[in-house]
Amino acid sequence: MQTTSLLRRIGVLGALTGVSLAAGLAVSSPAQAATTLKVTTVICNEETDELGDDSPYFLVFAASTTNPGATAFGKWGPGGWDDEIASGDSYSPNGTVATGVSSSSWRLISLMVEEDYDNDLTASEITWIGNNMFNQYQISFWKPTSTMISEMRAALRNTTAMYLSNDDMVATDDSSIGGWAYYVGDGGSYQVKYTLP
């Protein structure tokens, strides 16, 4: 009888300990709700060498550093900025780039494209570029970080270049969400910050 009573007490104690441990893990690792990646700040340190003011737009690939299947891709701009951005301008657009981003530990690979005339990229082309980036990430994810970043930047530049006729790719950059992305090229210099609200 005493053995059975002791086993019950140990069982209850073990069950309570397990519940307590599980509750502690749930609190320390909250579920990541999907949210929206936004471009929050754009600073034009120097406009590009193109005629007139700049019309920048940004293609952004965001990818989880822990899950190769968790990616997002989007385009932002130029919208009302067509031929409006000059050296020294600073904006806080808080514009949506991509939805479904669920972690602040994502890496960004982004490309700034300066629009000369009309927007070259159609919605279906942007979708195709995003699909290509996803497929490349499945391959590059398992490689050393420097190799992965190099391959992803090349994939974004090369895939996008296939669709451009008169837009100029200024530069690519990689950064963490909340950090600055720097674009220097075609005579221009920009810094951009992307965040998850």
CSV table of N, CA and C in Angstrom, one decimal, residues 16-170:
chain,number,residue,atom,x,y,z
A,16,LEU,N,2.9,17.5,-12.3
A,16,LEU,CA,3.0,18.9,-12.0
A,16,LEU,C,4.2,19.6,-12.5
A,17,THR,N,5.4,18.9,-12.4
A,17,THR,CA,6.6,19.4,-12.8
A,17,THR,C,6.6,19.5,-14.4
A,18,GLY,N,6.1,18.5,-15.0
A,18,GLY,CA,6.0,18.5,-16.5
A,18,GLY,C,5.1,19.7,-17.0
A,19,VAL,N,4.0,19.9,-16.3
A,19,VAL,CA,3.1,21.0,-16.7
A,19,VAL,C,3.8,22.3,-16.4
A,20,SER,N,4.5,22.5,-15.3
A,20,SER,CA,5.2,23.7,-15.0
A,20,SER,C,6.3,23.9,-16.0
A,21,LEU,N,7.0,22.9,-16.4
A,21,LEU,CA,8.1,23.1,-17.4
A,21,LEU,C,7.5,23.4,-18.8
A,22,ALA,N,6.4,22.8,-19.2
A,22,ALA,CA,5.8,23.1,-20.4
A,22,ALA,C,5.3,24.5,-20.4
A,23,ALA,N,4.7,25.0,-19.3
A,23,ALA,CA,4.2,26.3,-19.3
A,23,ALA,C,5.3,27.3,-19.4
A,24,GLY,N,6.5,27.0,-18.7
A,24,GLY,CA,7.7,27.9,-18.8
A,24,GLY,C,8.2,28.0,-20.2
A,25,LEU,N,8.2,26.8,-20.9
A,25,LEU,CA,8.7,26.8,-22.3
A,25,LEU,C,7.7,27.6,-23.2
A,26,ALA,N,6.4,27.5,-23.0
A,26,ALA,CA,5.5,28.3,-23.8
A,26,ALA,C,5.6,29.8,-23.6
A,27,VAL,N,5.9,30.2,-22.3
A,27,VAL,CA,6.1,31.6,-22.0
A,27,VAL,C,7.4,32.1,-22.6
A,28,SER,N,8.4,31.3,-22.6
A,28,SER,CA,9.7,31.8,-23.0
A,28,SER,C,9.8,31.7,-24.6
A,29,SER,N,9.0,31.0,-25.2
A,29,SER,CA,9.0,30.9,-26.7
A,29,SER,C,7.6,31.1,-27.2
A,30,PRO,N,7.1,32.4,-27.2
A,30,PRO,CA,5.8,32.7,-27.7
A,30,PRO,C,5.7,32.4,-29.2
A,31,ALA,N,4.5,32.1,-29.6
A,31,ALA,CA,4.2,31.9,-31.0
A,31,ALA,C,4.4,33.2,-31.7
A,32,GLN,N,5.1,33.1,-32.9
A,32,GLN,CA,5.3,34.3,-33.7
A,32,GLN,C,4.1,34.6,-34.6
A,33,ALA,N,3.4,35.6,-34.4
A,33,ALA,CA,2.3,35.9,-35.2
A,33,ALA,C,2.8,36.6,-36.5
A,34,ALA,N,2.2,36.2,-37.6
A,34,ALA,CA,2.6,36.8,-38.9
A,34,ALA,C,2.3,38.3,-38.9
A,35,THR,N,3.2,39.0,-39.5
A,35,THR,CA,3.0,40.5,-39.5
A,35,THR,C,3.5,41.0,-40.8
A,36,THR,N,3.6,42.3,-40.9
A,36,THR,CA,3.9,43.0,-42.2
A,36,THR,C,5.2,43.6,-42.2
A,37,LEU,N,6.1,43.3,-43.2
A,37,LEU,CA,7.4,44.0,-43.3
A,37,LEU,C,7.1,45.3,-43.9
A,38,LYS,N,7.7,46.4,-43.3
A,38,LYS,CA,7.5,47.7,-43.8
A,38,LYS,C,8.8,48.5,-44.1
A,39,VAL,N,8.8,49.4,-45.1
A,39,VAL,CA,9.9,50.3,-45.3
A,39,VAL,C,9.5,51.5,-44.4
A,40,THR,N,10.3,51.8,-43.4
A,40,THR,CA,10.0,52.9,-42.5
A,40,THR,C,10.7,54.2,-42.8
A,41,THR,N,12.0,54.1,-43.3
A,41,THR,CA,12.8,55.3,-43.5
A,41,THR,C,13.5,55.2,-44.8
A,42,VAL,N,13.5,56.2,-45.6
A,42,VAL,CA,14.3,56.3,-46.8
A,42,VAL,C,15.1,57.6,-46.8
A,43,ILE,N,16.4,57.5,-46.8
A,43,ILE,CA,17.2,58.7,-46.9
A,43,ILE,C,18.0,58.7,-48.2
A,44,CYS,N,17.9,59.8,-48.9
A,44,CYS,CA,18.7,60.0,-50.2
A,44,CYS,C,19.9,60.9,-49.8
A,45,ASN,N,21.0,60.2,-49.7
A,45,ASN,CA,22.2,61.0,-49.4
A,45,ASN,C,22.7,61.7,-50.7
A,46,GLU,N,22.5,61.0,-51.8
A,46,GLU,CA,22.9,61.5,-53.2
A,46,GLU,C,22.1,60.9,-54.2
A,47,GLU,N,21.4,61.7,-55.0
A,47,GLU,CA,20.5,61.1,-56.1
A,47,GLU,C,21.4,60.5,-57.2
A,48,THR,N,20.9,59.6,-58.0
A,48,THR,CA,21.6,58.9,-59.0
A,48,THR,C,22.0,59.9,-60.1
A,49,ASP,N,22.8,59.4,-61.1
A,49,ASP,CA,23.2,60.3,-62.2
A,49,ASP,C,22.2,60.4,-63.3
A,50,GLU,N,21.0,59.8,-63.1
A,50,GLU,CA,20.0,59.9,-64.2
A,50,GLU,C,19.4,61.3,-64.3
A,51,LEU,N,18.8,61.7,-65.4
A,51,LEU,CA,18.2,63.0,-65.6
A,51,LEU,C,17.0,63.2,-64.6
A,52,GLY,N,16.9,64.4,-64.1
A,52,GLY,CA,15.8,64.6,-63.1
A,52,GLY,C,16.1,64.0,-61.8
A,53,ASP,N,15.1,64.2,-60.9
A,53,ASP,CA,15.1,63.6,-59.6
A,53,ASP,C,14.9,62.1,-59.7
A,54,ASP,N,15.2,61.3,-58.6
A,54,ASP,CA,15.1,59.9,-58.6
A,54,ASP,C,13.6,59.4,-58.4
A,55,SER,N,13.4,58.2,-58.8
A,55,SER,CA,12.1,57.5,-58.6
A,55,SER,C,12.4,56.1,-58.1
A,56,PRO,N,12.9,56.0,-56.8
A,56,PRO,CA,13.4,54.7,-56.3
A,56,PRO,C,12.2,53.8,-56.0
A,57,TYR,N,12.5,52.5,-56.2
A,57,TYR,CA,11.6,51.5,-55.7
A,57,TYR,C,12.5,50.3,-55.2
A,58,PHE,N,12.0,49.5,-54.3
A,58,PHE,CA,12.8,48.5,-53.7
A,58,PHE,C,12.1,47.1,-53.8
A,59,LEU,N,12.9,46.1,-54.2
A,59,LEU,CA,12.5,44.7,-54.2
A,59,LEU,C,13.2,44.1,-53.0
A,60,VAL,N,12.4,43.4,-52.1
A,60,VAL,CA,12.9,42.9,-50.9
A,60,VAL,C,12.6,41.4,-50.7
A,61,PHE,N,13.6,40.6,-50.5
A,61,PHE,CA,13.5,39.2,-50.2
A,61,PHE,C,13.8,39.0,-48.7
A,62,ALA,N,12.9,38.6,-47.9
A,62,ALA,CA,13.1,38.3,-46.5
A,62,ALA,C,13.0,36.8,-46.3
A,63,ALA,N,14.0,36.3,-45.5
A,63,ALA,CA,14.0,34.9,-45.2
A,63,ALA,C,14.4,34.6,-43.8
A,64,SER,N,13.8,33.5,-43.3
A,64,SER,CA,14.1,33.1,-41.9
A,64,SER,C,15.5,32.5,-41.9
A,65,THR,N,16.2,32.8,-40.8
A,65,THR,CA,17.5,32.2,-40.6
A,65,THR,C,17.5,30.8,-40.1
A,66,THR,N,16.3,30.3,-39.7
A,66,THR,CA,16.1,29.0,-39.1
A,66,THR,C,15.2,28.1,-39.9
A,67,ASN,N,14.4,28.6,-40.9
A,67,ASN,CA,13.5,27.8,-41.6
A,67,ASN,C,13.6,28.1,-43.1
A,68,PRO,N,14.1,27.2,-43.9
A,68,PRO,CA,14.3,27.5,-45.4
A,68,PRO,C,12.9,27.7,-46.1
A,69,GLY,N,11.8,27.2,-45.5
A,69,GLY,CA,10.6,27.4,-46.2
A,69,GLY,C,9.8,28.7,-45.9
A,70,ALA,N,10.4,29.5,-44.9
A,70,ALA,CA,9.8,30.7,-44.5
A,70,ALA,C,10.4,31.9,-45.2
A,71,THR,N,9.8,32.3,-46.3
A,71,THR,CA,10.3,33.5,-47.1
A,71,THR,C,9.2,34.4,-47.4
A,72,ALA,N,9.5,35.6,-47.7
A,72,ALA,CA,8.5,36.6,-48.2
A,72,ALA,C,9.3,37.5,-49.3
A,73,PHE,N,8.5,37.9,-50.2
A,73,PHE,CA,9.1,38.8,-51.3
A,73,PHE,C,8.1,39.9,-51.6
A,74,GLY,N,8.6,41.1,-51.8
A,74,GLY,CA,7.7,42.2,-52.2
A,74,GLY,C,8.4,43.3,-52.8
A,75,LYS,N,7.6,44.2,-53.4
A,75,LYS,CA,8.1,45.5,-54.0
A,75,LYS,C,7.4,46.6,-53.3
A,76,TRP,N,8.2,47.7,-53.1
A,76,TRP,CA,7.6,48.9,-52.6
A,76,TRP,C,8.1,50.1,-53.4
A,77,GLY,N,7.2,51.0,-53.7
A,77,GLY,CA,7.6,52.3,-54.4
A,77,GLY,C,7.4,52.1,-55.9
A,78,PRO,N,7.6,53.2,-56.7
A,78,PRO,CA,7.8,54.6,-56.2
A,78,PRO,C,6.6,55.3,-55.9
A,79,GLY,N,5.4,54.8,-56.4
A,79,GLY,CA,4.1,55.5,-56.1
A,79,GLY,C,4.2,57.0,-56.4
A,80,GLY,N,3.9,57.8,-55.4
A,80,GLY,CA,3.9,59.3,-55.5
A,80,GLY,C,5.3,59.9,-55.6
A,81,TRP,N,6.3,59.0,-55.5
A,81,TRP,CA,7.7,59.5,-55.5
A,81,TRP,C,8.3,59.6,-56.9
A,82,ASP,N,7.5,59.4,-57.9
A,82,ASP,CA,8.0,59.4,-59.3
A,82,ASP,C,8.7,60.7,-59.6
A,83,ASP,N,10.0,60.7,-59.8
A,83,ASP,CA,10.8,61.9,-60.2
A,83,ASP,C,10.7,62.9,-59.1
A,84,GLU,N,10.7,62.5,-57.8
A,84,GLU,CA,10.5,63.4,-56.7
A,84,GLU,C,11.6,63.4,-55.7
A,85,ILE,N,12.5,62.4,-55.7
A,85,ILE,CA,13.5,62.3,-54.7
A,85,ILE,C,14.8,62.9,-55.1
A,86,ALA,N,15.3,63.8,-54.3
A,86,ALA,CA,16.6,64.6,-54.5
A,86,ALA,C,17.5,64.4,-53.4
A,87,SER,N,18.8,64.7,-53.6
A,87,SER,CA,19.8,64.6,-52.6
A,87,SER,C,19.4,65.4,-51.3
A,88,GLY,N,19.6,64.7,-50.2
A,88,GLY,CA,19.3,65.4,-48.9
A,88,GLY,C,17.8,65.1,-48.4
A,89,ASP,N,17.0,64.5,-49.3
A,89,ASP,CA,15.6,64.2,-48.9
A,89,ASP,C,15.6,63.0,-47.9
A,90,SER,N,14.7,63.1,-47.0
A,90,SER,CA,14.4,62.0,-46.0
A,90,SER,C,12.9,61.8,-45.9
A,91,TYR,N,12.5,60.5,-45.9
A,91,TYR,CA,11.1,60.2,-45.8
A,91,TYR,C,10.9,59.1,-44.8
A,92,SER,N,9.7,59.1,-44.3
A,92,SER,CA,9.2,58.0,-43.4
A,92,SER,C,7.9,57.5,-43.9
A,93,PRO,N,7.9,56.7,-44.9
A,93,PRO,CA,6.7,56.2,-45.6
A,93,PRO,C,5.9,55.2,-44.8
A,94,ASN,N,6.5,54.4,-44.0
A,94,ASN,CA,5.8,53.3,-43.3
A,94,ASN,C,5.0,52.4,-44.3
A,95,GLY,N,5.6,52.1,-45.5
A,95,GLY,CA,4.9,51.4,-46.5
A,95,GLY,C,5.1,49.9,-46.5
A,96,THR,N,4.0,49.2,-46.8
A,96,THR,CA,4.1,47.7,-46.8
A,96,THR,C,4.9,47.2,-47.9
A,97,VAL,N,5.9,46.3,-47.6
A,97,VAL,CA,6.7,45.6,-48.6
A,97,VAL,C,6.1,44.2,-48.8
A,98,ALA,N,6.0,43.5,-47.7
A,98,ALA,CA,5.5,42.1,-47.8
A,98,ALA,C,4.8,41.7,-46.6
A,99,THR,N,3.8,40.8,-46.7
A,99,THR,CA,3.1,40.3,-45.5
A,99,THR,C,3.5,38.9,-45.3
A,100,GLY,N,3.1,38.4,-44.1
A,100,GLY,CA,3.4,37.0,-43.7
A,100,GLY,C,4.8,36.8,-43.1
A,101,VAL,N,5.5,37.9,-42.8
A,101,VAL,CA,6.8,37.8,-42.2
A,101,VAL,C,6.5,37.6,-40.7
A,102,SER,N,7.1,36.5,-40.1
A,102,SER,CA,6.7,36.1,-38.8
A,102,SER,C,7.8,36.1,-37.8
A,103,SER,N,9.0,36.7,-38.1
A,103,SER,CA,10.1,36.6,-37.1
A,103,SER,C,11.0,37.8,-37.3
A,104,SER,N,11.5,38.4,-36.2
A,104,SER,CA,12.4,39.5,-36.3
A,104,SER,C,13.9,39.0,-36.6
A,105,SER,N,14.0,37.7,-36.8
A,105,SER,CA,15.4,37.1,-37.0
A,105,SER,C,15.6,36.9,-38.5
A,106,TRP,N,14.8,37.5,-39.4
A,106,TRP,CA,14.9,37.3,-40.8
A,106,TRP,C,16.0,38.1,-41.4
A,107,ARG,N,16.6,37.6,-42.4
A,107,ARG,CA,17.6,38.3,-43.2
A,107,ARG,C,17.0,38.9,-44.4
A,108,LEU,N,17.4,40.1,-44.7
A,108,LEU,CA,16.9,40.8,-45.9
A,108,LEU,C,17.9,40.9,-47.0
A,109,ILE,N,17.5,40.6,-48.2
A,109,ILE,CA,18.3,40.8,-49.4
A,109,ILE,C,17.5,41.7,-50.2
A,110,SER,N,18.0,43.0,-50.5
A,110,SER,CA,17.1,43.9,-51.1
A,110,SER,C,17.9,44.6,-52.3
A,111,LEU,N,17.1,45.1,-53.2
A,111,LEU,CA,17.6,45.7,-54.4
A,111,LEU,C,16.9,47.0,-54.7
A,112,MET,N,17.6,48.0,-54.9
A,112,MET,CA,17.0,49.3,-55.3
A,112,MET,C,17.1,49.5,-56.8
A,113,VAL,N,16.0,49.8,-57.4
A,113,VAL,CA,15.9,50.0,-58.8
A,113,VAL,C,15.4,51.4,-59.1
A,114,GLU,N,16.2,52.2,-59.8
A,114,GLU,CA,15.8,53.6,-60.1
A,114,GLU,C,15.0,53.6,-61.4
A,115,GLU,N,13.8,54.1,-61.3
A,115,GLU,CA,12.9,54.1,-62.5
A,115,GLU,C,13.2,55.3,-63.4
A,116,ASP,N,13.5,55.0,-64.7
A,116,ASP,CA,13.7,56.1,-65.6
A,116,ASP,C,12.4,56.6,-66.3
A,117,TYR,N,11.6,55.7,-66.6
A,117,TYR,CA,10.3,56.1,-67.3
A,117,TYR,C,9.2,55.4,-66.5
A,118,ASP,N,8.5,54.5,-67.1
A,118,ASP,CA,7.4,53.7,-66.5
A,118,ASP,C,8.0,52.5,-65.8
A,119,ASN,N,7.2,51.9,-64.9
A,119,ASN,CA,7.6,50.8,-64.2
A,119,ASN,C,7.7,49.5,-65.1
A,120,ASP,N,8.9,48.9,-65.1
A,120,ASP,CA,9.1,47.8,-66.0
A,120,ASP,C,8.5,46.5,-65.5
A,121,LEU,N,8.4,46.3,-64.2
A,121,LEU,CA,8.1,45.0,-63.6
A,121,LEU,C,6.6,44.9,-63.5
A,122,THR,N,6.0,43.9,-64.1
A,122,THR,CA,4.5,43.6,-63.9
A,122,THR,C,4.3,42.8,-62.6
A,123,ALA,N,3.1,42.6,-62.2
A,123,ALA,CA,2.8,41.8,-61.0
A,123,ALA,C,3.2,40.4,-61.2
A,124,SER,N,3.0,39.8,-62.4
A,124,SER,CA,3.4,38.4,-62.7
A,124,SER,C,4.9,38.3,-62.7
A,125,GLU,N,5.6,39.2,-63.1
A,125,GLU,CA,7.1,39.2,-63.1
A,125,GLU,C,7.6,39.2,-61.7
A,126,ILE,N,7.0,40.1,-60.9
A,126,ILE,CA,7.4,40.2,-59.5
A,126,ILE,C,7.1,38.8,-58.8
A,127,THR,N,6.0,38.2,-59.1
A,127,THR,CA,5.7,36.9,-58.5
A,127,THR,C,6.7,35.9,-59.0
A,128,TRP,N,7.1,35.9,-60.2
A,128,TRP,CA,8.1,35.0,-60.8
A,128,TRP,C,9.4,35.2,-60.1
A,129,ILE,N,9.8,36.4,-59.9
A,129,ILE,CA,11.1,36.7,-59.2
A,129,ILE,C,11.0,36.2,-57.8
A,130,GLY,N,9.9,36.4,-57.1
A,130,GLY,CA,9.8,35.9,-55.7
A,130,GLY,C,9.8,34.4,-55.7
A,131,ASN,N,9.2,33.7,-56.7
A,131,ASN,CA,9.3,32.2,-56.7
A,131,ASN,C,10.7,31.7,-57.0
A,132,ASN,N,11.4,32.4,-57.8
A,132,ASN,CA,12.8,32.1,-58.1
A,132,ASN,C,13.7,32.3,-56.9
A,133,MET,N,13.4,33.3,-56.1
A,133,MET,CA,14.2,33.6,-54.9
A,133,MET,C,13.9,32.5,-53.9
A,134,PHE,N,12.6,32.1,-53.8
A,134,PHE,CA,12.3,31.0,-52.8
A,134,PHE,C,13.0,29.7,-53.2
A,135,ASN,N,13.0,29.4,-54.5
A,135,ASN,CA,13.7,28.1,-55.0
A,135,ASN,C,15.2,28.2,-54.7
A,136,GLN,N,15.8,29.4,-55.0
A,136,GLN,CA,17.2,29.5,-54.7
A,136,GLN,C,17.6,29.4,-53.2
A,137,TYR,N,16.7,29.9,-52.4
A,137,TYR,CA,16.9,29.8,-50.9
A,137,TYR,C,16.9,28.4,-50.4
A,138,GLN,N,16.1,27.5,-51.1
A,138,GLN,CA,16.1,26.1,-50.7
A,138,GLN,C,17.4,25.5,-50.9
A,139,ILE,N,18.2,26.0,-51.9
A,139,ILE,CA,19.5,25.5,-52.2
A,139,ILE,C,20.6,26.1,-51.3
A,140,SER,N,20.5,27.5,-51.2
A,140,SER,CA,21.5,28.3,-50.6
A,140,SER,C,21.4,28.2,-49.0
A,141,PHE,N,20.3,27.9,-48.5
A,141,PHE,CA,20.1,27.9,-47.0
A,141,PHE,C,21.1,27.1,-46.3
A,142,TRP,N,21.5,26.0,-46.8
A,142,TRP,CA,22.3,25.0,-46.2
A,142,TRP,C,23.8,25.3,-46.3
A,143,LYS,N,24.2,26.4,-47.0
A,143,LYS,CA,25.6,26.7,-47.2
A,143,LYS,C,26.0,27.7,-46.2
A,144,PRO,N,27.4,27.9,-46.1
A,144,PRO,CA,27.8,29.0,-45.1
A,144,PRO,C,27.2,30.3,-45.4
A,145,THR,N,27.0,31.1,-44.4
A,145,THR,CA,26.2,32.4,-44.5
A,145,THR,C,26.8,33.3,-45.6
A,146,SER,N,28.1,33.4,-45.7
A,146,SER,CA,28.6,34.3,-46.7
A,146,SER,C,28.3,33.8,-48.1
A,147,THR,N,28.4,32.5,-48.3
A,147,THR,CA,28.0,31.9,-49.6
A,147,THR,C,26.6,32.1,-49.9
A,148,MET,N,25.7,31.8,-48.9
A,148,MET,CA,24.3,32.0,-49.1
A,148,MET,C,23.9,33.4,-49.5
A,149,ILE,N,24.5,34.4,-48.8
A,149,ILE,CA,24.1,35.8,-49.1
A,149,ILE,C,24.6,36.1,-50.5
A,150,SER,N,25.8,35.7,-50.8
A,150,SER,CA,26.3,36.0,-52.2
A,150,SER,C,25.4,35.4,-53.3
A,151,GLU,N,25.0,34.1,-53.1
A,151,GLU,CA,24.1,33.5,-54.0
A,151,GLU,C,22.8,34.1,-54.1
A,152,MET,N,22.2,34.6,-53.0
A,152,MET,CA,20.9,35.2,-53.0
A,152,MET,C,20.9,36.6,-53.6
A,153,ARG,N,22.0,37.3,-53.4
A,153,ARG,CA,22.1,38.6,-54.0
A,153,ARG,C,22.2,38.5,-55.5
A,154,ALA,N,23.0,37.5,-55.9
A,154,ALA,CA,23.2,37.3,-57.4
A,154,ALA,C,21.9,36.8,-58.0
A,155,ALA,N,21.2,36.0,-57.3
A,155,ALA,CA,19.9,35.5,-57.9
A,155,ALA,C,18.9,36.7,-58.0
A,156,LEU,N,18.8,37.6,-57.0
A,156,LEU,CA,17.9,38.7,-57.1
A,156,LEU,C,18.3,39.6,-58.3
A,157,ARG,N,19.6,40.0,-58.4
A,157,ARG,CA,20.1,40.8,-59.4
A,157,ARG,C,19.8,40.2,-60.8
A,158,ASN,N,20.2,39.0,-61.0
A,158,ASN,CA,20.2,38.3,-62.3
A,158,ASN,C,18.7,38.1,-62.7
A,159,THR,N,17.9,37.6,-61.8
A,159,THR,CA,16.5,37.4,-62.2
A,159,THR,C,15.8,38.7,-62.5
A,160,THR,N,16.0,39.7,-61.7
A,160,THR,CA,15.4,41.0,-62.0
A,160,THR,C,15.8,41.6,-63.3
A,161,ALA,N,17.1,41.5,-63.6
A,161,ALA,CA,17.7,42.0,-64.8
A,161,ALA,C,17.0,41.5,-66.1
A,162,MET,N,16.5,40.3,-66.0
A,162,MET,CA,15.9,39.7,-67.2
A,162,MET,C,14.6,40.5,-67.6
A,163,TYR,N,14.0,41.2,-66.7
A,163,TYR,CA,12.8,41.9,-67.0
A,163,TYR,C,12.9,43.4,-67.1
A,164,LEU,N,14.1,43.9,-66.9
A,164,LEU,CA,14.2,45.4,-67.0
A,164,LEU,C,14.6,45.8,-68.4
A,165,SER,N,14.0,46.9,-68.8
A,165,SER,CA,14.4,47.5,-70.1
A,165,SER,C,15.0,48.8,-69.9
A,166,ASN,N,14.4,49.7,-69.1
A,166,ASN,CA,14.9,51.0,-68.9
A,166,ASN,C,15.1,51.4,-67.5
A,167,ASP,N,14.8,50.5,-66.5
A,167,ASP,CA,15.1,50.8,-65.1
A,167,ASP,C,16.6,50.5,-64.9
A,168,ASP,N,17.1,51.1,-63.9
A,168,ASP,CA,18.5,50.8,-63.5
A,168,ASP,C,18.6,50.2,-62.1
A,169,MET,N,19.3,49.1,-62.0
A,169,MET,CA,19.6,48.5,-60.7
A,169,MET,C,20.7,49.3,-60.1
A,170,VAL,N,20.4,49.9,-59.0
A,170,VAL,CA,21.4,50.7,-58.3
A,170,VAL,C,22.4,49.9,-57.5
